[in-house]
Amino acid sequence: MKPWFGLHLPNYTFPDTPLERLFDRVVELATAAEEAGFELVTVMDHFYQIRGIGPETDPMLETSSTLAALSQRTSRVRLGTLVTGVTYRNPAILAKTVTTLDVLSRGRAILGLGAAWNDEEHAGYGVEFPPIGERMDRLDEALTICRLMFTEERPSFEGRYYRIDRALNVPRPIQPGGPKVLVGGGGEQRTLKIAAKHADMTHWFPLGLPTLLHKKEVLEQHCAAIGRDPTTIELTMATPVLLARNEADGATLLARLPPERRAAVATTPEQGAEALRPYLDAGFTGFTFNNPVLPTVDAIGLAGEVLRIIQSG
């Protein structure tokens, strides 16, 4: 598979944009990514802004509404969450929602799902936040239900936490077999085991190449335990490189980011492509850029230049 870029939209704070134009700004970024050759546009599934991006009082658009609207303003990029928290939605209803997005987008939806983590918004919205072990069990059951509803006409399932009884999901997904399933997170004992069972794609943070290679090895071990070919799971990650037109722009970009989200800065497309080369060689094909690090149409265009270099190489 050829390498591709994704644009992730965790930030809806645009100081120069009035509220009534907020979605227009989101569309501007999404369509710029599409024009730059990106393959994927994702949004967060949160109700409060998260730490590391901004204060919790910053604007946050609801996920399914935003993706449905973007499906009508884009034509080629895949659309999904990075990622939905399993605690927020009944999995059968989530499968119905993602199927609807697949229909609205003419076959461009993906299903991103993870175990959830933000206890503060759970408390604020009155959503149950069980211990991590239970959330992992729920994730396993939820992915089972979603896959059944994507692929079977009247599936039934009864687990410890969720059940469906000859569930209908009509209209059916446009994509054969349903939208691709992306499992977010790199926990080695449970998350990667669940990914080995259910995922078409994984997504990890840029933890450094040695750590990521170890996680890849753990994923392969989990796949071997169930007889699955690990090459059927696409490896994707948040980009390990920041892009800027020059050193001054790079310094400004770093200053806007919290220390834990900083990375090496490339000031030419060639440098950016070279910085990604070890990850490509390690088997990663998808790289997502957050809009705080690609905040403008020009910055997205710069990433597009990097993409063209690595795709041609």
Coordinates of N, CA and C in Angstrom, one line a residue, residues 70-298:
L70 N -19.4 17.1 6.8 CA -18.2 17.0 6.0 C -18.3 16.1 4.8
S71 N -19.2 15.0 5.0 CA -19.3 14.1 3.9 C -20.0 14.8 2.7
Q72 N -20.7 15.9 2.9 CA -21.3 16.6 1.8 C -20.5 17.7 1.3
R73 N -19.3 18.0 1.9 CA -18.5 19.1 1.4 C -17.1 18.5 0.9
T74 N -16.9 17.2 1.0 CA -15.7 16.6 0.5 C -16.2 15.5 -0.5
S75 N -15.2 15.0 -1.3 CA -15.6 14.0 -2.3 C -14.7 12.8 -2.4
R76 N -13.5 12.9 -1.8 CA -12.6 11.7 -1.9 C -12.0 11.2 -0.6
V77 N -11.8 12.1 0.4 CA -11.1 11.6 1.6 C -12.0 10.7 2.4
R78 N -11.4 9.7 3.0 CA -12.1 8.9 4.0 C -12.4 9.8 5.2
L79 N -13.5 9.4 6.0 CA -13.9 10.2 7.1 C -14.2 9.3 8.3
G80 N -13.7 9.7 9.5 CA -14.0 8.9 10.7 C -13.5 9.6 11.9
T81 N -13.5 8.9 13.0 CA -13.1 9.4 14.3 C -11.7 8.8 14.7
L82 N -11.0 9.6 15.5 CA -9.7 9.2 15.9 C -9.6 9.4 17.4
V83 N -10.3 8.6 18.2 CA -11.2 7.6 17.9 C -12.4 7.8 18.9
T84 N -13.5 7.1 18.6 CA -14.7 7.1 19.5 C -14.4 6.3 20.7
G85 N -14.8 6.8 21.9 CA -14.7 6.1 23.1 C -15.8 5.1 23.3
V86 N -15.5 3.9 23.6 CA -16.5 2.8 23.6 C -17.6 3.1 24.6
T87 N -17.4 3.9 25.6 CA -18.4 4.1 26.7 C -19.5 5.1 26.2
Y88 N -19.2 5.9 25.1 CA -20.1 7.0 24.8 C -21.4 6.5 24.1
R89 N -21.3 5.4 23.4 CA -22.5 5.0 22.5 C -22.7 3.5 22.6
N90 N -24.0 3.2 22.6 CA -24.4 1.8 22.4 C -23.8 1.3 21.1
P91 N -23.1 0.2 21.0 CA -22.3 -0.2 19.8 C -23.2 -0.5 18.6
A92 N -24.5 -1.0 18.8 CA -25.3 -1.2 17.7 C -25.7 0.1 17.1
I93 N -26.0 1.1 17.9 CA -26.3 2.5 17.4 C -25.1 3.1 16.7
L94 N -23.9 2.8 17.3 CA -22.7 3.3 16.7 C -22.5 2.7 15.3
A95 N -22.8 1.4 15.2 CA -22.7 0.8 13.8 C -23.7 1.4 12.9
K96 N -24.9 1.7 13.3 CA -25.9 2.3 12.5 C -25.4 3.7 12.1
T97 N -24.8 4.5 13.0 CA -24.3 5.8 12.7 C -23.2 5.8 11.6
V98 N -22.3 4.9 11.8 CA -21.1 4.8 10.9 C -21.6 4.2 9.5
T99 N -22.6 3.3 9.5 CA -23.1 2.9 8.3 C -23.8 4.0 7.5
T100 N -24.5 4.9 8.3 CA -25.2 6.0 7.6 C -24.1 6.9 7.0
L101 N -23.0 7.2 7.8 CA -22.0 8.0 7.2 C -21.4 7.4 5.9
D102 N -21.3 6.0 5.9 CA -20.8 5.4 4.7 C -21.7 5.6 3.5
V103 N -23.0 5.6 3.8 CA -24.0 5.9 2.7 C -23.9 7.4 2.3
L104 N -23.9 8.3 3.3 CA -23.8 9.7 2.9 C -22.6 10.1 2.2
S105 N -21.5 9.4 2.5 CA -20.2 9.7 1.8 C -19.9 8.9 0.6
R106 N -20.8 8.0 0.3 CA -20.7 7.1 -0.9 C -19.5 6.2 -0.7
G107 N -19.4 5.6 0.5 CA -18.4 4.6 0.8 C -17.0 5.1 1.3
R108 N -17.0 6.2 2.1 CA -15.8 6.7 2.6 C -15.6 6.7 4.1
A109 N -16.5 6.0 4.8 CA -16.5 6.0 6.3 C -15.5 5.0 6.8
I110 N -14.9 5.3 8.0 CA -14.1 4.3 8.7 C -14.7 4.3 10.2
L111 N -14.5 3.3 10.9 CA -14.9 3.2 12.3 C -13.7 3.2 13.2
G112 N -13.5 4.3 13.9 CA -12.4 4.3 14.9 C -13.0 4.1 16.3
L113 N -12.4 3.2 17.0 CA -12.9 2.9 18.4 C -11.8 2.6 19.3
G114 N -11.9 3.1 20.5 CA -10.9 2.9 21.6 C -11.6 2.7 22.9
A115 N -10.9 2.5 24.0 CA -11.4 2.2 25.3 C -11.9 3.4 26.1
A116 N -11.6 4.6 25.6 CA -12.0 5.9 26.3 C -11.1 6.2 27.5
W117 N -11.0 7.4 27.8 CA -10.1 7.8 28.9 C -10.5 9.0 29.7
N118 N -11.2 9.9 29.1 CA -11.4 11.3 29.7 C -12.5 11.2 30.8
D119 N -12.1 11.0 32.0 CA -13.1 10.8 33.1 C -13.9 12.1 33.4
E120 N -13.3 13.3 33.1 CA -13.9 14.5 33.4 C -15.2 14.7 32.6
E121 N -15.1 14.4 31.3 CA -16.3 14.6 30.5 C -17.3 13.5 30.8
H122 N -16.9 12.3 31.2 CA -17.8 11.3 31.6 C -18.6 11.8 32.8
A123 N -17.9 12.4 33.8 CA -18.6 12.9 35.0 C -19.6 14.0 34.6
G124 N -19.1 14.9 33.7 CA -19.9 16.1 33.4 C -21.2 15.7 32.6
Y125 N -21.1 14.7 31.8 CA -22.3 14.3 31.0 C -23.1 13.1 31.6
G126 N -22.6 12.7 32.8 CA -23.3 11.6 33.5 C -23.2 10.2 32.8
V127 N -22.0 10.0 32.1 CA -21.8 8.8 31.4 C -20.9 7.9 32.3
E128 N -21.3 6.6 32.4 CA -20.6 5.7 33.3 C -19.2 5.6 32.8
F129 N -18.2 5.5 33.7 CA -16.8 5.4 33.4 C -16.2 4.2 34.2
P130 N -16.4 3.0 33.7 CA -16.0 1.8 34.5 C -14.5 1.7 34.5
P131 N -13.9 0.8 35.3 CA -12.5 0.6 35.3 C -12.0 0.1 34.0
I132 N -10.7 0.3 33.8 CA -10.1 0.0 32.5 C -10.3 -1.4 32.0
G133 N -10.3 -2.4 32.9 CA -10.5 -3.8 32.5 C -11.9 -4.0 31.9
E134 N -12.9 -3.4 32.5 CA -14.2 -3.5 31.9 C -14.3 -2.7 30.6
R135 N -13.7 -1.6 30.5 CA -13.7 -0.8 29.3 C -13.1 -1.6 28.1
M136 N -12.1 -2.4 28.4 CA -11.5 -3.2 27.4 C -12.4 -4.3 27.0
D137 N -13.1 -4.9 28.0 CA -14.1 -6.0 27.7 C -15.2 -5.4 26.8
R138 N -15.6 -4.2 27.1 CA -16.7 -3.6 26.3 C -16.2 -3.3 24.9
L139 N -14.9 -2.9 24.8 CA -14.4 -2.6 23.5 C -14.4 -3.9 22.6
D140 N -14.0 -5.0 23.2 CA -14.0 -6.3 22.4 C -15.4 -6.6 22.0
E141 N -16.4 -6.5 22.9 CA -17.8 -6.8 22.5 C -18.3 -5.8 21.5
A142 N -18.0 -4.6 21.7 CA -18.6 -3.5 20.8 C -18.1 -3.8 19.4
L143 N -16.8 -4.1 19.2 CA -16.2 -4.3 17.9 C -16.8 -5.6 17.2
T144 N -17.1 -6.6 18.1 CA -17.8 -7.8 17.6 C -19.2 -7.4 17.0
I145 N -19.9 -6.6 17.7 CA -21.3 -6.2 17.3 C -21.2 -5.4 16.0
C146 N -20.3 -4.4 16.0 CA -20.2 -3.6 14.8 C -19.8 -4.4 13.6
R147 N -18.9 -5.3 13.7 CA -18.5 -6.1 12.5 C -19.7 -7.0 12.1
L148 N -20.5 -7.5 13.0 CA -21.6 -8.3 12.7 C -22.7 -7.5 11.9
M149 N -22.9 -6.3 12.4 CA -23.9 -5.4 11.8 C -23.4 -4.9 10.4
F150 N -22.1 -4.8 10.2 CA -21.6 -4.5 8.9 C -21.8 -5.6 7.9
T151 N -21.7 -6.9 8.3 CA -21.5 -8.0 7.4 C -22.7 -9.0 7.4
E152 N -23.6 -9.0 8.3 CA -24.7 -9.9 8.4 C -26.0 -9.2 8.3
E153 N -27.0 -9.9 7.8 CA -28.3 -9.3 7.6 C -29.1 -9.1 8.9
R154 N -29.2 -10.1 9.7 CA -29.9 -10.1 11.0 C -29.1 -10.7 12.1
P155 N -28.0 -10.1 12.5 CA -27.1 -10.7 13.5 C -27.7 -10.6 14.9
S156 N -27.3 -11.6 15.7 CA -27.6 -11.6 17.2 C -26.3 -11.9 17.9
F157 N -26.2 -11.3 19.1 CA -25.0 -11.5 19.9 C -25.4 -11.2 21.4
E158 N -24.9 -12.0 22.3 CA -25.1 -11.7 23.7 C -23.8 -11.8 24.4
G159 N -23.3 -10.7 25.0 CA -22.1 -10.7 25.7 C -22.4 -10.3 27.2
R160 N -21.4 -10.0 27.9 CA -21.6 -9.6 29.3 C -22.2 -8.2 29.4
Y161 N -21.8 -7.3 28.5 CA -22.3 -5.9 28.6 C -23.2 -5.5 27.5
Y162 N -23.2 -6.1 26.3 CA -24.0 -5.7 25.2 C -24.7 -6.9 24.6
R163 N -25.8 -6.6 24.0 CA -26.5 -7.7 23.2 C -27.3 -7.1 22.1
I164 N -27.4 -7.8 21.0 CA -28.3 -7.5 19.9 C -29.1 -8.7 19.6
D165 N -30.3 -8.5 19.1 CA -31.2 -9.6 18.8 C -31.8 -9.4 17.3
R166 N -31.2 -10.2 16.4 CA -31.6 -10.1 15.0 C -31.7 -8.6 14.5
A167 N -30.6 -7.9 14.8 CA -30.6 -6.5 14.5 C -30.6 -6.2 13.1
L168 N -31.4 -5.2 12.7 CA -31.4 -4.6 11.3 C -30.4 -3.5 11.2
N169 N -29.8 -3.5 10.0 CA -28.9 -2.3 9.7 C -29.1 -2.0 8.2
V170 N -30.2 -1.4 7.9 CA -30.6 -1.1 6.5 C -30.8 0.4 6.4
P171 N -30.2 1.1 5.4 CA -29.4 0.5 4.3 C -28.1 -0.1 4.7
R172 N -27.6 -1.0 4.0 CA -26.4 -1.7 4.2 C -25.2 -0.7 3.9
P173 N -24.0 -1.0 4.5 CA -22.9 -0.2 4.1 C -22.6 -0.3 2.6
I174 N -22.0 0.8 2.1 CA -21.6 0.7 0.7 C -20.3 -0.1 0.5
Q175 N -19.4 0.1 1.4 CA -18.1 -0.6 1.3 C -18.3 -2.1 1.5
P176 N -17.9 -3.0 0.7 CA -18.0 -4.4 0.9 C -17.3 -4.8 2.2
G177 N -18.1 -5.5 3.0 CA -17.6 -5.9 4.4 C -17.7 -4.8 5.4
G178 N -18.2 -3.6 4.9 CA -18.4 -2.5 5.9 C -17.2 -1.6 6.0
P179 N -17.4 -0.5 6.7 CA -16.2 0.4 6.9 C -15.1 -0.3 7.6
K180 N -13.8 0.2 7.2 CA -12.7 -0.4 7.9 C -12.7 0.0 9.4
V181 N -12.2 -0.9 10.2 CA -12.1 -0.7 11.6 C -10.7 -0.3 12.1
L182 N -10.6 0.8 12.7 CA -9.4 1.3 13.3 C -9.5 1.3 14.8
V183 N -8.5 0.6 15.4 CA -8.4 0.5 16.8 C -7.3 1.4 17.3
G184 N -7.7 2.3 18.2 CA -6.7 3.3 18.7 C -6.1 2.8 20.0
G185 N -4.8 3.0 20.1 CA -4.1 2.7 21.3 C -3.1 1.6 21.2
G186 N -2.1 1.6 22.0 CA -1.0 0.7 21.9 C -0.7 -0.2 23.1
G187 N -1.7 -0.3 24.0 CA -1.5 -1.1 25.2 C -1.2 -2.5 24.8
E188 N -0.2 -3.1 25.4 CA 0.3 -4.3 24.9 C -0.4 -5.6 25.3
Q189 N -1.0 -5.5 26.5 CA -1.7 -6.7 27.0 C -3.1 -6.9 26.5
R190 N -3.8 -5.7 26.4 CA -5.2 -5.8 26.0 C -5.5 -5.2 24.6
T191 N -5.1 -3.9 24.5 CA -5.5 -3.2 23.3 C -4.9 -3.8 22.0
L192 N -3.7 -4.2 22.0 CA -3.1 -4.8 20.8 C -3.7 -6.2 20.6
K193 N -4.1 -6.9 21.6 CA -4.7 -8.2 21.5 C -6.1 -8.0 20.8
I194 N -6.8 -7.0 21.3 CA -8.1 -6.7 20.6 C -7.9 -6.3 19.2
A195 N -6.9 -5.5 18.9 CA -6.6 -5.0 17.6 C -6.3 -6.3 16.7
A196 N -5.5 -7.2 17.2 CA -5.2 -8.4 16.4 C -6.5 -9.1 16.0
K197 N -7.5 -9.1 16.9 CA -8.7 -9.8 16.6 C -9.6 -9.0 15.7
H198 N -9.7 -7.7 15.8 CA -10.7 -7.0 15.1 C -10.2 -5.9 14.1
A199 N -9.0 -5.4 14.2 CA -8.7 -4.2 13.5 C -8.3 -4.4 12.0
D200 N -8.7 -3.5 11.2 CA -8.1 -3.4 9.8 C -6.9 -2.4 9.9
M201 N -6.9 -1.5 10.9 CA -5.9 -0.4 11.0 C -5.7 -0.2 12.5
T202 N -4.4 0.1 12.9 CA -4.1 0.6 14.2 C -3.6 2.0 14.1
H203 N -3.6 2.7 15.2 CA -3.1 4.1 15.3 C -2.4 4.3 16.6
W204 N -1.1 4.7 16.5 CA -0.3 4.8 17.7 C 0.3 6.2 17.7
F205 N 0.7 6.7 18.9 CA 1.4 7.9 19.1 C 2.8 7.8 18.7
P206 N 3.5 8.9 18.4 CA 4.9 8.8 17.9 C 5.9 8.7 19.2
L207 N 6.0 7.5 19.6 CA 6.7 7.2 20.9 C 8.2 6.9 20.6
G208 N 8.6 7.1 19.4 CA 10.0 6.8 19.1 C 10.1 5.4 18.3
L209 N 10.9 5.3 17.4 CA 10.9 4.1 16.5 C 11.2 2.8 17.3
P210 N 12.1 2.8 18.2 CA 12.4 1.5 18.9 C 11.1 1.1 19.7
T211 N 10.4 2.0 20.3 CA 9.2 1.6 21.0 C 8.1 1.1 20.1
L212 N 8.0 1.8 19.0 CA 7.0 1.4 18.0 C 7.3 0.0 17.4
L213 N 8.5 -0.2 17.1 CA 8.9 -1.5 16.6 C 8.6 -2.6 17.6
H214 N 8.8 -2.3 18.9 CA 8.4 -3.3 19.9 C 6.9 -3.6 19.9
K215 N 6.1 -2.5 19.8 CA 4.7 -2.7 19.7 C 4.2 -3.5 18.5
K216 N 4.9 -3.2 17.4 CA 4.6 -4.0 16.2 C 4.9 -5.5 16.4
E217 N 6.0 -5.8 17.1 CA 6.3 -7.2 17.4 C 5.3 -7.8 18.3
V218 N 4.8 -7.0 19.3 CA 3.7 -7.5 20.2 C 2.5 -7.8 19.4
L219 N 2.1 -6.9 18.6 CA 0.9 -7.1 17.7 C 1.0 -8.3 16.9
E220 N 2.2 -8.6 16.3 CA 2.4 -9.8 15.5 C 2.3 -11.0 16.3
Q221 N 2.8 -11.0 17.6 CA 2.6 -12.1 18.5 C 1.2 -12.4 18.8
H222 N 0.4 -11.4 19.0 CA -1.1 -11.6 19.2 C -1.7 -12.1 18.0
C223 N -1.3 -11.7 16.8 CA -1.9 -12.2 15.6 C -1.5 -13.7 15.4
A224 N -0.3 -14.0 15.7 CA 0.2 -15.4 15.6 C -0.7 -16.4 16.5
A225 N -1.0 -15.8 17.7 CA -1.8 -16.7 18.6 C -3.2 -17.0 18.1
I226 N -3.7 -16.2 17.2 CA -5.1 -16.5 16.7 C -5.0 -16.9 15.2
G227 N -3.8 -17.0 14.7 CA -3.7 -17.5 13.3 C -4.0 -16.4 12.3
R228 N -3.8 -15.1 12.6 CA -4.0 -14.1 11.7 C -2.7 -13.5 11.1
D229 N -2.8 -13.2 9.8 CA -1.6 -12.6 9.1 C -1.5 -11.1 9.5
P230 N -0.5 -10.8 10.2 CA -0.4 -9.4 10.7 C -0.3 -8.3 9.6
T231 N 0.1 -8.8 8.4 CA 0.2 -7.8 7.3 C -1.2 -7.3 6.8
T232 N -2.2 -8.0 7.3 CA -3.6 -7.5 7.0 C -4.0 -6.4 7.9
I233 N -3.2 -6.0 8.8 CA -3.5 -4.8 9.7 C -2.6 -3.7 9.3
E234 N -3.2 -2.6 8.9 CA -2.4 -1.4 8.5 C -1.9 -0.7 9.7
L235 N -0.6 -0.3 9.7 CA 0.0 0.4 10.8 C 0.0 1.9 10.5
T236 N -0.7 2.7 11.3 CA -0.7 4.2 11.2 C -0.3 4.8 12.5
M237 N 0.1 6.1 12.4 CA 0.6 6.8 13.6 C 0.4 8.3 13.4
A238 N 0.4 9.0 14.6 CA 0.5 10.4 14.5 C 1.9 10.8 14.0
T239 N 2.0 11.8 13.2 CA 3.3 12.1 12.6 C 4.4 12.4 13.6
P240 N 5.6 11.8 13.3 CA 6.7 12.1 14.2 C 7.5 13.4 13.8
V241 N 7.0 14.1 12.8 CA 7.8 15.3 12.3 C 6.8 16.5 12.2
L242 N 7.3 17.6 12.5 CA 6.6 18.9 12.3 C 7.1 19.6 11.0
L243 N 6.3 20.3 10.3 CA 6.7 20.9 9.1 C 6.6 22.4 9.2
A244 N 7.6 23.1 8.7 CA 7.5 24.6 8.7 C 8.3 25.1 7.4
R245 N 8.0 26.3 7.0 CA 8.6 26.8 5.8 C 10.0 27.3 6.1
N246 N 10.3 27.6 7.4 CA 11.7 28.1 7.7 C 11.8 27.9 9.2
E247 N 13.1 28.2 9.7 CA 13.4 28.0 11.1 C 12.5 28.9 12.0
A248 N 12.2 30.1 11.6 CA 11.4 31.0 12.4 C 10.0 30.5 12.6
D249 N 9.4 30.0 11.5 CA 8.1 29.4 11.6 C 8.1 28.1 12.4
G250 N 9.2 27.4 12.3 CA 9.3 26.2 13.1 C 9.4 26.5 14.6
A251 N 10.1 27.6 15.0 CA 10.2 28.0 16.4 C 8.8 28.4 16.9
T252 N 8.1 29.2 16.1 CA 6.7 29.6 16.4 C 5.8 28.4 16.6
L253 N 5.9 27.4 15.8 CA 5.1 26.2 15.9 C 5.4 25.5 17.2
L254 N 6.6 25.3 17.5 CA 7.0 24.6 18.7 C 6.5 25.3 19.9
A255 N 6.6 26.6 19.9 CA 6.2 27.4 21.1 C 4.7 27.3 21.4
R256 N 3.9 27.0 20.3 CA 2.4 26.8 20.5 C 2.0 25.5 21.1
L257 N 3.0 24.5 21.1 CA 2.6 23.2 21.4 C 3.2 22.8 22.8
P258 N 2.4 22.0 23.6 CA 2.9 21.6 24.9 C 4.1 20.7 24.7
P259 N 5.0 20.6 25.7 CA 6.3 19.8 25.5 C 6.0 18.4 25.0
E260 N 5.0 17.7 25.5 CA 4.8 16.3 25.2 C 4.3 16.1 23.7
R261 N 4.0 17.2 23.0 CA 3.5 17.0 21.6 C 4.5 17.6 20.6
R262 N 5.7 17.9 21.1 CA 6.7 18.5 20.2 C 7.5 17.4 19.6
A263 N 8.0 17.6 18.4 CA 8.7 16.7 17.6 C 9.8 17.4 16.8
A264 N 10.6 16.6 16.0 CA 11.6 17.3 15.2 C 10.9 18.1 14.1
V265 N 11.5 19.2 13.8 CA 11.0 20.2 12.8 C 11.8 20.0 11.5
A266 N 11.0 19.8 10.4 CA 11.6 19.9 9.1 C 11.2 21.2 8.4
T267 N 12.2 21.8 7.8 CA 12.0 23.1 7.2 C 11.9 23.1 5.7
T268 N 12.1 21.9 5.1 CA 11.9 21.7 3.7 C 11.1 20.4 3.5
P269 N 10.4 20.3 2.4 CA 9.7 19.0 2.1 C 10.6 17.9 2.1
E270 N 11.8 18.1 1.5 CA 12.8 17.0 1.4 C 13.2 16.5 2.8
Q271 N 13.4 17.4 3.8 CA 13.7 17.0 5.1 C 12.6 16.2 5.8
G272 N 11.4 16.7 5.5 CA 10.2 16.0 6.1 C 10.1 14.6 5.5
A273 N 10.3 14.4 4.3 CA 10.3 13.1 3.7 C 11.4 12.2 4.2
E274 N 12.6 12.7 4.4 CA 13.7 12.0 4.9 C 13.4 11.6 6.4
A275 N 12.8 12.4 7.2 CA 12.5 12.1 8.6 C 11.5 11.0 8.7
L276 N 10.6 10.8 7.7 CA 9.6 9.8 7.7 C 10.1 8.5 7.2
R277 N 11.2 8.5 6.5 CA 11.7 7.3 5.8 C 11.9 6.1 6.8
P278 N 12.5 6.2 8.0 CA 12.6 5.1 8.8 C 11.3 4.4 9.2
Y279 N 10.3 5.3 9.4 CA 9.0 4.7 9.7 C 8.3 4.0 8.6
L280 N 8.5 4.5 7.4 CA 8.0 3.8 6.2 C 8.7 2.5 6.0
D281 N 10.0 2.5 6.3 CA 10.8 1.2 6.2 C 10.3 0.2 7.2
A282 N 9.8 0.7 8.3 CA 9.4 -0.2 9.4 C 8.0 -0.7 9.2
G283 N 7.3 -0.2 8.1 CA 6.0 -0.8 7.8 C 4.8 0.2 8.0
F284 N 5.1 1.4 8.5 CA 4.0 2.3 8.7 C 3.6 3.0 7.4
T285 N 2.3 3.0 7.1 CA 1.9 3.6 5.8 C 1.1 4.9 6.0
G286 N 0.4 5.1 7.1 CA -0.4 6.2 7.3 C 0.1 7.1 8.4
F287 N 0.1 8.4 8.2 CA 0.6 9.4 9.1 C -0.4 10.6 9.3
T288 N -0.9 10.8 10.5 CA -1.9 11.8 10.7 C -1.2 13.1 11.3
F289 N -1.6 14.2 10.8 CA -1.2 15.5 11.2 C -2.4 16.2 11.9
N290 N -2.2 16.7 13.1 CA -3.2 17.5 13.8 C -3.3 18.9 13.3
N291 N -4.5 19.4 13.3 CA -4.6 20.8 12.7 C -3.9 21.8 13.6
P292 N -3.6 21.6 14.9 CA -2.7 22.6 15.5 C -1.3 22.7 14.9
V293 N -0.8 21.6 14.3 CA 0.5 21.6 13.7 C 0.4 21.9 12.2
L294 N -0.8 21.8 11.6 CA -1.1 22.3 10.2 C -2.3 23.2 10.3
P295 N -2.1 24.4 10.8 CA -3.2 25.3 11.1 C -3.8 26.0 9.9
T296 N -3.1 26.0 8.8 CA -3.5 26.9 7.7 C -3.5 26.0 6.4
V297 N -4.1 26.6 5.4 CA -4.1 26.0 4.1 C -2.7 25.9 3.5
D298 N -1.9 26.9 3.8 CA -0.5 26.8 3.3 C 0.3 25.7 4.0

